[in-house]
Amino acid sequence: MITPPALDLNLIQLFVTIVEAGTLSEAALRQGVTRSHVSRNLQKLERAFGAQLIRRTTRRLELTHEGSVLYDHGARMAREVESARHALQKLGAEPTGHVRLSLPTGLGELDMLRPLLVRFALEHPSLSLRVLFSNRVSDLISSEIDVALRAISVPPQDYVARELGRIKWHLCAAPEYLARMGMPAHPRDLGRFDFLGPPGPRPQATLRLRGKGQPHEVKLPTRLQSEYFPFLAQAAREGAGVALLPAYIVRPDLEAGRLLPVLPGYQAEGPGDKLYILTSPTPYPSSAQRALVDFLKRELEPLLRTFLA
């Protein structure tokens, strides 16, 4: 049984160019190589097939029967490769496919973010977008998530992380609550206040602040814990205690006077001080994923300078 030679697509493409150019010199010019290079590779192709493919005369090239068969197939292959190239270029120009985005629940409350995602979907009618609002997604692959926005301090090493901006955290409380309890002057005064904050491993929270160049750490019994920051903001507005909230949640309440800053001379630390775009480390992300990441980075970076600070 005769084993057919392994096909070298570059040699076949060169053979098609030789036939269509009409001479070895013109084929060399089109390929950007020397005539001797073209001649050597033609001989290599003939040896691989064990047949003469072209009869050379002083004025022109003439295909043998074997050469004619190879040219017919090679020309079709070249057209298919060109068609694939155009198709991939078209895919790159217009994102297609399905992309899944995960957002923390608090970020999902932002009035500026939801319209952006709707606009992204309208601008790219050839793709479908699935948006999941959850704080519990930790493994993007097992959760079938392509892109995630996460407020964290240190991004996980097994993901690709693109920083969007820093997140500022505020201690705040309702004016009526502070009028009743008095305004604390120092972090140690917080022990007599009800604390509302993100969930931790224990009922007692450890609050870290920095002021006047000095770090402070205060142990506080937590009255309410929740990862849903709009709930904590509502509880603070209704006088349940002093809340630790990210700027993007509490800014409207501070500007309207519904909440007042507590210990404004100190900067409180929250569970995450930066906002990142996280994706799985793949060398070939889909066009839909690339489009969403580029869109989020372009649109959110300038907005978050205001909303996160």
mmCIF file of C-alpha atoms in Angstrom, residues 171 190-191 193-209 217-225 242 244 269:
data_model
loop_
_atom_site.group_PDB
_atom_site.id
_atom_site.type_symbol
_atom_site.label_atom_id
_atom_site.label_comp_id
_atom_site.label_asym_id
_atom_site.label_seq_id
_atom_site.Cartn_x
_atom_site.Cartn_y
_atom_site.Cartn_z
ATOM 1 C CA LEU A 171 -18.818 55.535 57.232
ATOM 2 C CA LEU A 190 -17.594 53.813 67.575
ATOM 3 C CA GLY A 191 -17.969 51.078 70.198
ATOM 4 C CA PHE A 193 -22.834 52.689 67.990
ATOM 5 C CA ASP A 194 -24.769 50.036 66.114
ATOM 6 C CA PHE A 195 -22.703 48.935 63.113
ATOM 7 C CA LEU A 196 -24.072 47.976 59.696
ATOM 8 C CA GLY A 197 -21.611 46.366 57.318
ATOM 9 C CA PRO A 198 -20.569 43.659 54.886
ATOM 10 C CA PRO A 199 -20.717 40.058 56.122
ATOM 11 C CA GLY A 200 -17.675 38.657 57.863
ATOM 12 C CA PRO A 201 -16.609 35.354 59.415
ATOM 13 C CA ARG A 202 -17.789 36.460 62.888
ATOM 14 C CA PRO A 203 -20.683 38.527 64.295
ATOM 15 C CA GLN A 204 -18.093 40.993 65.576
ATOM 16 C CA ALA A 205 -16.643 43.156 62.792
ATOM 17 C CA THR A 206 -13.117 44.504 62.617
ATOM 18 C CA LEU A 207 -13.192 48.014 61.201
ATOM 19 C CA ARG A 208 -9.924 49.475 59.923
ATOM 20 C CA LEU A 209 -9.444 53.199 59.435
ATOM 21 C CA GLU A 217 -8.494 49.063 64.243
ATOM 22 C CA VAL A 218 -11.802 48.833 66.094
ATOM 23 C CA LYS A 219 -13.784 45.740 67.102
ATOM 24 C CA LEU A 220 -17.511 46.346 66.667
ATOM 25 C CA PRO A 221 -20.574 44.182 67.334
ATOM 26 C CA THR A 222 -22.503 44.120 64.048
ATOM 27 C CA ARG A 223 -26.230 44.744 64.184
ATOM 28 C CA LEU A 224 -26.878 44.119 60.494
ATOM 29 C CA GLN A 225 -24.702 42.313 57.968
ATOM 30 C CA VAL A 242 -23.544 53.560 61.312
ATOM 31 C CA LEU A 244 -19.813 51.104 56.005
ATOM 32 C CA GLU A 269 -11.247 50.333 54.582
#
